Short mmCIF file of C-alpha atoms and ligand atoms in Angstrom, two decimals:
data_model
loop_
_atom_site.label_atom_id
_atom_site.label_comp_id
_atom_site.label_asym_id
_atom_site.label_seq_id
_atom_site.Cartn_x
_atom_site.Cartn_y
_atom_site.Cartn_z
CA MET V 1 -15.12 -68.23 116.98
CA THR V 2 -16.98 -71.13 118.52
CA ASP V 3 -19.68 -70.89 121.11
CA ARG V 4 -18.52 -73.94 123.03
CA PRO V 5 -17.84 -73.29 126.73
CA ALA V 6 -14.23 -72.68 127.71
CA LEU V 7 -12.63 -75.54 129.63
CA SER V 8 -11.19 -74.83 133.00
CA LEU V 9 -7.81 -76.10 134.13
CA HIS V 10 -6.17 -76.90 137.43
CA THR V 11 -3.74 -74.39 138.79
CA GLY V 12 -0.36 -75.82 139.60
CA SER V 13 2.71 -74.55 141.36
CA ARG V 14 5.80 -72.81 140.00
CA GLY V 15 7.99 -75.66 141.07
CA SER V 16 8.14 -79.11 142.55
CA ARG V 17 10.48 -80.84 144.97
CA VAL V 18 11.40 -84.18 146.44
CA LEU V 19 10.00 -84.33 149.95
CA GLY V 20 11.32 -87.69 151.07
CA ILE V 21 13.14 -90.86 149.96
CA GLY V 22 12.83 -94.48 151.09
CA SER V 23 14.02 -97.89 150.04
CA PHE V 24 13.75 -101.58 150.72
CA GLN V 25 15.89 -104.61 149.94
CA PRO V 26 15.18 -108.27 150.64
CA GLU V 27 17.21 -109.88 153.44
CA LYS V 28 18.99 -112.53 151.41
CA VAL V 29 22.61 -111.50 150.59
CA VAL V 30 24.17 -113.27 147.63
CA THR V 31 27.97 -112.97 147.27
CA ASN V 32 30.06 -113.51 144.19
CA ASP V 33 31.40 -116.69 145.74
CA ASP V 34 27.80 -117.91 146.08
CA LEU V 35 27.28 -117.37 142.36
CA SER V 36 30.54 -119.07 141.44
CA LYS V 37 29.10 -122.27 142.95
CA VAL V 38 26.32 -122.39 140.31
CA MET V 39 28.01 -120.93 137.22
CA ASP V 40 31.42 -120.44 135.66
CA THR V 41 32.34 -117.10 137.25
CA ASN V 42 34.50 -115.79 140.10
CA ASP V 43 34.72 -112.99 142.60
CA GLU V 44 37.70 -111.35 140.93
CA TRP V 45 36.01 -111.16 137.49
CA ILE V 46 32.79 -109.71 138.85
CA ARG V 47 34.51 -107.11 141.03
CA THR V 48 36.84 -105.85 138.30
CA ARG V 49 34.42 -106.03 135.32
CA VAL V 50 31.18 -104.96 137.03
CA GLY V 51 32.07 -103.65 140.52
CA ILE V 52 29.58 -105.79 142.43
CA ILE V 53 30.67 -107.32 145.75
CA GLU V 54 27.27 -108.68 146.81
CA ARG V 55 23.61 -108.20 145.99
CA ARG V 56 20.19 -109.01 147.44
CA PHE V 57 17.90 -111.71 145.99
CA ALA V 58 14.25 -112.18 146.89
CA GLU V 59 12.94 -115.43 148.31
CA LYS V 60 10.32 -117.15 146.17
CA ASP V 61 7.41 -115.86 148.21
CA GLU V 62 8.60 -112.24 148.20
CA GLU V 63 7.06 -110.13 145.46
CA LEU V 64 7.88 -106.87 143.69
CA THR V 65 4.74 -105.41 145.21
CA ASP V 66 6.00 -106.27 148.76
CA PHE V 67 9.19 -104.33 148.11
CA ALA V 68 7.20 -101.39 146.65
CA VAL V 69 4.93 -101.20 149.67
CA ALA V 70 7.91 -101.15 152.08
CA ALA V 71 9.86 -98.52 150.08
CA GLY V 72 6.77 -96.39 149.55
CA LYS V 73 5.98 -96.37 153.30
CA ALA V 74 9.57 -95.51 154.13
CA ALA V 75 9.54 -92.57 151.71
CA LEU V 76 6.29 -91.22 153.16
CA ALA V 77 7.68 -91.52 156.68
CA ASP V 78 10.85 -89.69 155.60
CA ALA V 79 8.76 -86.94 153.99
CA GLY V 80 6.41 -86.71 157.00
CA VAL V 81 3.51 -87.13 154.56
CA ASP V 82 0.38 -89.09 155.57
CA PRO V 83 -0.79 -91.66 153.01
CA SER V 84 -4.12 -89.81 152.86
CA GLU V 85 -2.37 -86.77 151.31
CA VAL V 86 -1.13 -88.74 148.28
CA ASP V 87 -3.28 -88.43 145.16
CA THR V 88 -1.08 -90.16 142.59
CA VAL V 89 1.12 -93.28 142.58
CA ILE V 90 3.56 -93.98 139.74
CA LEU V 91 5.31 -97.33 139.84
CA PRO V 92 8.23 -97.61 137.37
CA ASN V 93 9.16 -101.27 136.88
CA CYS V 94 9.83 -103.78 134.11
CA THR V 95 9.55 -107.07 136.00
CA MET V 96 5.89 -107.26 137.17
CA ARG V 97 5.07 -110.75 135.88
CA THR V 98 1.32 -110.05 135.50
CA LEU V 99 0.38 -107.23 133.17
CA ILE V 100 -3.13 -107.15 134.64
CA PRO V 101 -3.61 -105.85 137.26
CA ASN V 102 -0.88 -103.28 137.44
CA ALA V 103 1.28 -103.02 140.56
CA ALA V 104 0.54 -99.37 141.40
CA ALA V 105 -3.10 -99.62 142.44
CA GLN V 106 -2.63 -102.59 144.76
CA VAL V 107 0.55 -101.16 146.27
CA ALA V 108 -1.30 -97.86 146.94
CA ALA V 109 -4.10 -99.71 148.65
CA ARG V 110 -1.72 -101.68 150.84
CA ILE V 111 0.03 -98.47 151.91
CA GLY V 112 -3.33 -96.99 152.77
CA ILE V 113 -3.53 -94.31 150.07
CA PRO V 114 -7.18 -93.77 149.38
CA ASN V 115 -8.14 -94.08 145.66
CA PRO V 116 -5.19 -92.37 144.01
CA GLY V 117 -4.54 -92.20 140.30
CA ALA V 118 -2.20 -95.19 140.01
CA PHE V 119 -0.25 -96.53 137.08
CA ASP V 120 2.89 -98.53 136.25
CA LEU V 121 5.49 -97.01 133.97
CA ASN V 122 7.88 -99.12 131.91
CA ALA V 123 11.01 -97.40 130.77
CA ALA V 124 13.23 -100.23 132.14
CA CYS V 125 16.26 -98.95 134.00
CA ALA V 126 15.39 -95.34 133.02
CA GLY V 127 12.01 -95.76 134.77
CA PHE V 128 12.65 -93.80 137.94
CA CYS V 129 13.82 -90.66 136.10
CA TYR V 130 10.82 -90.95 133.75
CA GLY V 131 8.53 -91.28 136.76
CA LEU V 132 10.11 -88.37 138.62
CA GLY V 133 9.76 -86.25 135.48
CA VAL V 134 6.06 -87.12 135.10
CA ALA V 135 5.43 -86.55 138.82
CA SER V 136 7.06 -83.14 138.75
CA ASP V 137 5.07 -82.03 135.71
CA LEU V 138 1.77 -83.31 137.13
CA ILE V 139 2.34 -81.20 140.21
CA ARG V 140 3.39 -78.11 138.26
CA ALA V 141 0.30 -78.48 136.08
CA GLY V 142 -1.95 -78.85 139.12
CA SER V 143 -3.08 -82.38 138.21
CA ALA V 144 -1.62 -83.78 141.41
CA LYS V 145 -0.67 -82.44 144.81
CA LYS V 146 1.47 -85.24 146.18
CA VAL V 147 2.90 -88.00 144.08
CA LEU V 148 4.58 -91.22 145.29
CA VAL V 149 7.06 -92.57 142.70
CA ILE V 150 8.21 -96.13 143.51
CA GLY V 151 10.80 -97.94 141.38
CA ALA V 152 10.53 -101.59 142.29
CA GLU V 153 11.93 -104.75 140.70
CA LYS V 154 12.12 -108.48 141.26
CA LEU V 155 14.63 -109.13 138.55
CA THR V 156 15.43 -112.62 139.80
CA ASP V 157 12.10 -113.76 138.35
CA SER V 158 13.36 -112.73 134.87
CA ILE V 159 16.88 -114.09 134.93
CA ASP V 160 18.13 -117.45 133.84
CA PRO V 161 20.05 -118.35 137.00
CA THR V 162 22.69 -120.07 134.86
CA ASP V 163 23.19 -117.11 132.45
CA ARG V 164 26.41 -115.67 133.73
CA ALA V 165 26.04 -112.45 131.71
CA ASN V 166 22.90 -111.47 133.55
CA ALA V 167 22.67 -113.49 136.76
CA ILE V 168 25.76 -111.80 138.19
CA ILE V 169 24.47 -108.25 137.52
CA PHE V 170 20.79 -108.06 138.32
CA ALA V 171 19.19 -108.00 141.79
CA ASP V 172 16.03 -107.14 143.65
CA GLY V 173 14.82 -104.10 145.59
CA ALA V 174 12.81 -100.89 145.58
CA GLY V 175 13.37 -97.17 146.04
CA ALA V 176 10.77 -94.40 146.32
CA ALA V 177 10.40 -90.66 146.34
CA VAL V 178 7.55 -88.42 147.52
CA VAL V 179 7.15 -85.37 145.24
CA GLY V 180 5.16 -82.24 146.14
CA ALA V 181 4.76 -78.57 145.23
CA SER V 182 7.33 -75.89 145.81
CA ASP V 183 7.49 -72.13 145.16
CA GLU V 184 11.10 -72.42 144.07
CA PRO V 185 11.75 -75.20 141.49
CA GLU V 186 13.81 -77.99 143.12
CA ILE V 187 13.38 -80.58 140.35
CA GLY V 188 14.74 -79.59 136.94
CA PRO V 189 13.15 -80.53 133.62
CA VAL V 190 13.62 -84.14 132.57
CA SER V 191 15.84 -84.80 129.49
CA TRP V 192 14.55 -88.00 128.03
CA GLY V 193 14.61 -89.99 124.84
CA SER V 194 14.92 -93.41 123.27
CA ALA V 195 16.81 -95.32 120.63
CA GLY V 196 14.21 -97.82 119.55
CA ASP V 197 16.41 -98.94 116.61
CA LEU V 198 18.56 -100.61 119.26
CA VAL V 199 15.64 -102.59 120.72
CA ASP V 200 17.37 -105.92 120.17
CA LEU V 201 20.19 -105.13 122.55
CA ILE V 202 18.08 -105.90 125.70
CA TYR V 203 14.87 -107.89 125.64
CA MET V 204 12.95 -110.71 127.31
CA ARG V 205 13.68 -113.98 125.56
CA ASP V 206 10.55 -116.12 125.10
CA GLU V 207 8.81 -113.74 127.52
CA LYS V 208 10.81 -115.47 130.21
CA PHE V 209 14.38 -114.38 130.69
CA ILE V 210 16.24 -111.12 130.05
CA TYR V 211 18.78 -111.23 127.24
CA GLN V 212 21.29 -108.43 126.69
CA GLU V 213 24.17 -107.88 124.33
CA GLY V 214 26.36 -106.69 127.17
CA GLN V 215 29.25 -105.18 125.25
CA SER V 216 27.06 -103.22 122.86
CA VAL V 217 24.97 -101.81 125.73
CA PHE V 218 28.20 -100.98 127.57
CA ARG V 219 29.54 -99.04 124.58
CA TRP V 220 26.24 -97.20 124.09
CA ALA V 221 25.99 -96.29 127.79
CA THR V 222 29.59 -95.08 128.06
CA THR V 223 29.28 -92.84 124.98
CA GLN V 224 25.64 -91.69 124.86
CA ILE V 225 24.60 -91.12 128.47
CA ALA V 226 26.95 -88.36 129.71
CA PRO V 227 25.59 -85.93 127.06
CA ILE V 228 22.05 -86.67 128.30
CA ALA V 229 23.17 -85.81 131.85
CA LEU V 230 24.73 -82.61 130.56
CA SER V 231 21.59 -81.63 128.70
CA ALA V 232 19.48 -82.22 131.85
CA LEU V 233 21.82 -79.83 133.72
CA GLU V 234 21.55 -77.23 131.00
CA ALA V 235 17.75 -77.51 130.97
CA ALA V 236 17.78 -76.78 134.70
CA GLY V 237 20.07 -73.79 134.22
CA LEU V 238 22.90 -75.46 136.11
CA LYS V 239 26.58 -76.02 135.34
CA PRO V 240 28.51 -79.27 135.83
CA SER V 241 30.39 -77.57 138.71
CA ASP V 242 27.03 -77.13 140.51
CA VAL V 243 26.56 -80.86 140.89
CA ASP V 244 27.21 -82.21 144.37
CA VAL V 245 26.09 -85.76 143.76
CA LEU V 246 26.03 -87.84 140.55
CA ILE V 247 23.72 -90.87 140.53
CA PRO V 248 23.86 -92.75 137.22
CA HIS V 249 21.75 -95.90 136.98
CA GLN V 250 23.82 -98.58 138.80
CA ALA V 251 24.33 -100.91 135.83
CA ASN V 252 28.10 -101.42 135.98
CA LEU V 253 30.63 -99.49 138.08
CA ARG V 254 32.79 -99.01 134.98
CA ILE V 255 29.87 -97.27 133.26
CA VAL V 256 29.29 -95.10 136.34
CA GLU V 257 32.98 -94.14 136.40
CA ALA V 258 32.99 -93.41 132.63
CA ILE V 259 30.00 -91.06 133.00
CA ALA V 260 31.63 -89.29 136.02
CA LYS V 261 34.88 -88.87 134.05
CA LYS V 262 33.04 -87.24 131.14
CA LEU V 263 31.21 -84.87 133.48
CA ARG V 264 34.47 -83.90 135.14
CA ALA V 265 36.05 -83.30 131.72
CA ASN V 266 33.12 -80.83 131.27
CA GLY V 267 33.69 -78.98 134.51
CA ALA V 268 32.22 -81.18 137.27
CA ARG V 269 34.15 -80.93 140.54
CA ASP V 270 36.65 -83.51 141.71
CA ASP V 271 34.79 -83.62 145.04
CA MET V 272 31.46 -84.45 143.31
CA VAL V 273 30.15 -87.54 145.16
CA VAL V 274 29.55 -90.40 142.70
CA ALA V 275 27.10 -93.18 143.60
CA ASP V 276 28.66 -96.67 143.81
CA ASP V 277 25.70 -98.41 145.44
CA ILE V 278 26.02 -101.19 142.84
CA LYS V 279 28.82 -102.62 145.01
CA TYR V 280 26.35 -103.88 147.61
CA SER V 281 23.00 -103.71 145.79
CA GLY V 282 23.74 -104.92 142.26
CA ASN V 283 21.73 -103.60 139.31
CA THR V 284 18.15 -103.15 140.43
CA SER V 285 16.93 -101.47 137.22
CA SER V 286 14.27 -98.82 137.97
CA ALA V 287 15.00 -99.08 141.75
CA SER V 288 18.73 -98.34 141.52
CA ILE V 289 18.70 -94.55 141.61
CA PRO V 290 16.38 -93.96 144.61
CA LEU V 291 17.97 -96.96 146.38
CA ALA V 292 21.40 -95.42 145.95
CA LEU V 293 20.18 -92.00 147.07
CA ASP V 294 18.51 -93.41 150.18
CA HIS V 295 21.68 -95.32 151.16
CA MET V 296 23.88 -92.29 150.56
CA ARG V 297 21.68 -90.01 152.65
CA LYS V 298 21.72 -92.58 155.47
CA ALA V 299 25.51 -92.86 155.22
CA GLY V 300 25.79 -89.07 155.32
CA THR V 301 27.53 -88.78 151.93
CA VAL V 302 24.52 -86.81 150.62
CA ARG V 303 23.17 -83.94 152.65
CA SER V 304 19.87 -82.09 152.54
CA GLY V 305 20.11 -79.34 149.94
CA ASP V 306 22.74 -81.07 147.77
CA VAL V 307 22.25 -80.80 144.01
CA VAL V 308 21.76 -84.36 142.66
CA LEU V 309 22.12 -85.25 138.97
CA ALA V 310 20.40 -88.53 138.18
CA VAL V 311 20.51 -90.35 134.83
CA GLY V 312 18.90 -93.69 133.95
CA PHE V 313 19.33 -95.83 130.88
CA GLY V 314 18.43 -99.31 129.71
CA ALA V 315 16.10 -101.48 127.63
CA GLY V 316 14.13 -99.76 124.91
CA LEU V 317 16.69 -98.40 124.62
CA SER V 318 15.38 -95.62 126.88
CA TYR V 319 17.15 -92.90 128.83
CA ALA V 320 16.26 -89.96 131.05
CA GLY V 321 17.92 -87.65 133.50
CA GLN V 322 17.25 -84.60 135.67
CA ALA V 323 18.79 -82.47 138.37
CA PHE V 324 17.01 -82.11 141.69
CA VAL V 325 17.68 -81.02 145.25
CA SER V 326 18.08 -83.77 147.82
CA PRO V 327 15.56 -83.58 150.67
O1 UT7 L 1 20.87 -102.13 133.25
C1 UT7 L 1 20.54 -102.13 131.91
C2 UT7 L 1 21.66 -101.74 131.08
N1 UT7 L 1 22.70 -102.72 131.10
C3 UT7 L 1 23.97 -102.41 131.14
O2 UT7 L 1 24.28 -101.25 131.14
C4 UT7 L 1 24.97 -103.51 131.12
C5 UT7 L 1 26.12 -103.15 130.17
N2 UT7 L 1 27.04 -104.25 129.97
C6 UT7 L 1 27.87 -104.69 130.94
O3 UT7 L 1 27.86 -104.18 132.06
C7 UT7 L 1 28.91 -105.70 130.55
O4 UT7 L 1 28.97 -105.83 129.19
C8 UT7 L 1 28.68 -107.09 131.18
C9 UT7 L 1 28.89 -107.03 132.70
C10 UT7 L 1 27.29 -107.60 130.88
C11 UT7 L 1 29.69 -108.08 130.64
O5 UT7 L 1 30.99 -107.59 130.89
P1 UT7 L 1 32.05 -107.49 129.70
O6 UT7 L 1 33.25 -106.89 130.27
O7 UT7 L 1 31.41 -106.74 128.56
O8 UT7 L 1 32.28 -108.99 129.36
P2 UT7 L 1 32.27 -109.70 127.90
O9 UT7 L 1 30.92 -110.16 127.65
O10 UT7 L 1 33.00 -108.84 126.93
O11 UT7 L 1 33.21 -110.94 128.24
C12 UT7 L 1 34.62 -110.82 128.48
C13 UT7 L 1 35.15 -112.16 128.90
C14 UT7 L 1 34.76 -113.30 127.98
O12 UT7 L 1 35.84 -114.22 127.98
P3 UT7 L 1 36.83 -114.28 126.73
O13 UT7 L 1 36.00 -114.59 125.53
O14 UT7 L 1 37.47 -112.94 126.66
O15 UT7 L 1 37.77 -115.38 127.13
C15 UT7 L 1 33.58 -113.88 128.70
O16 UT7 L 1 33.39 -115.27 128.37
O17 UT7 L 1 34.68 -112.44 130.18
C16 UT7 L 1 33.97 -113.70 130.13
N3 UT7 L 1 32.80 -113.59 130.99
C17 UT7 L 1 32.85 -113.97 132.30
N4 UT7 L 1 33.82 -114.49 133.08
C18 UT7 L 1 33.52 -114.74 134.37
C19 UT7 L 1 31.58 -113.09 130.71
N5 UT7 L 1 30.82 -113.14 131.81
C20 UT7 L 1 31.58 -113.66 132.79
C21 UT7 L 1 31.32 -113.96 134.15
N6 UT7 L 1 32.29 -114.46 134.87
N7 UT7 L 1 30.13 -113.70 134.72
#
């Protein structure tokens, strides 16, 4: 026995839930034909091999933080939550060009959130699911009451515009979620992990441009990610047939379809809605999942109360997934 005083802890809630979603994309639309004017590629190849029809690129003077502010505000408005109620901001991203300062604190200040805990989170394209998992657990532990998770990327800063393997895939944008307490759990446990032995498959070359061994990443994603999604469902006590909406990270439509096919082979319904936001948004890394969800809610393909299964994967290699109820 020790005579040191007992520490007290916050009291959390039984569950957590997503209260609102928002997103932002820059105005500039870049088509496959536009890209074929600056590199050896063509519309037919990009559509059939990757599924992208067009994407959004930032202008030079538009920054990742600008996108994050806009997406964060939109999510708060959707949730009906005042900035003053938010106590924590998590900003998953992997393309903030300055390591100091982080993006989260300045984005929070610009949104008008007074002095929140604020940090960036780098799990590359798995970042949003990592951030949502951390937000949910902070709330359940009582360490936070309302968390704003904003996945934001300006990938065009990190792409060699003549590298046809990457310049056709990646794009810019942001997507955000507001997370709060709930008596009934509406966000399942995160299933996450990493394969650091495969670190050389995606990295920044000379700290400047992203390099990826596309085919190897493709093989890994099409074989290793569906089991992560299934384990996230199991952790939440759900069955594949319970899933209304599947949102894999929008890396390549063929990867999305391969994951959906494996889930259906394990009992997911034929009428499960599968995100294909990559067609018009490209691959926006940590922004792609909330961006897709926001677009699908606005299009009416996802309704309030639907069970969403999200799974992110990318550099690290890192991966994470969870089931949650759409607001
Ligand atoms: O978000 C982070 C995680 N990242 C991913 O999940 C990305 C995973 N990888 C991929 O999505 C795909 O591997 C890529 C889209 C990157 C590349 O597609 P691929 O089908 O694996 O192409 P490939 O590299 O195997 O190349 C196939 C052919 C080659 O021609 P030959 O040698 O067969 O004559 C390439 O030179 O396609 C050619 N090619 C292109 N042609 C037109 C490669 N890139 C292009 C291009 N346009 N942009």
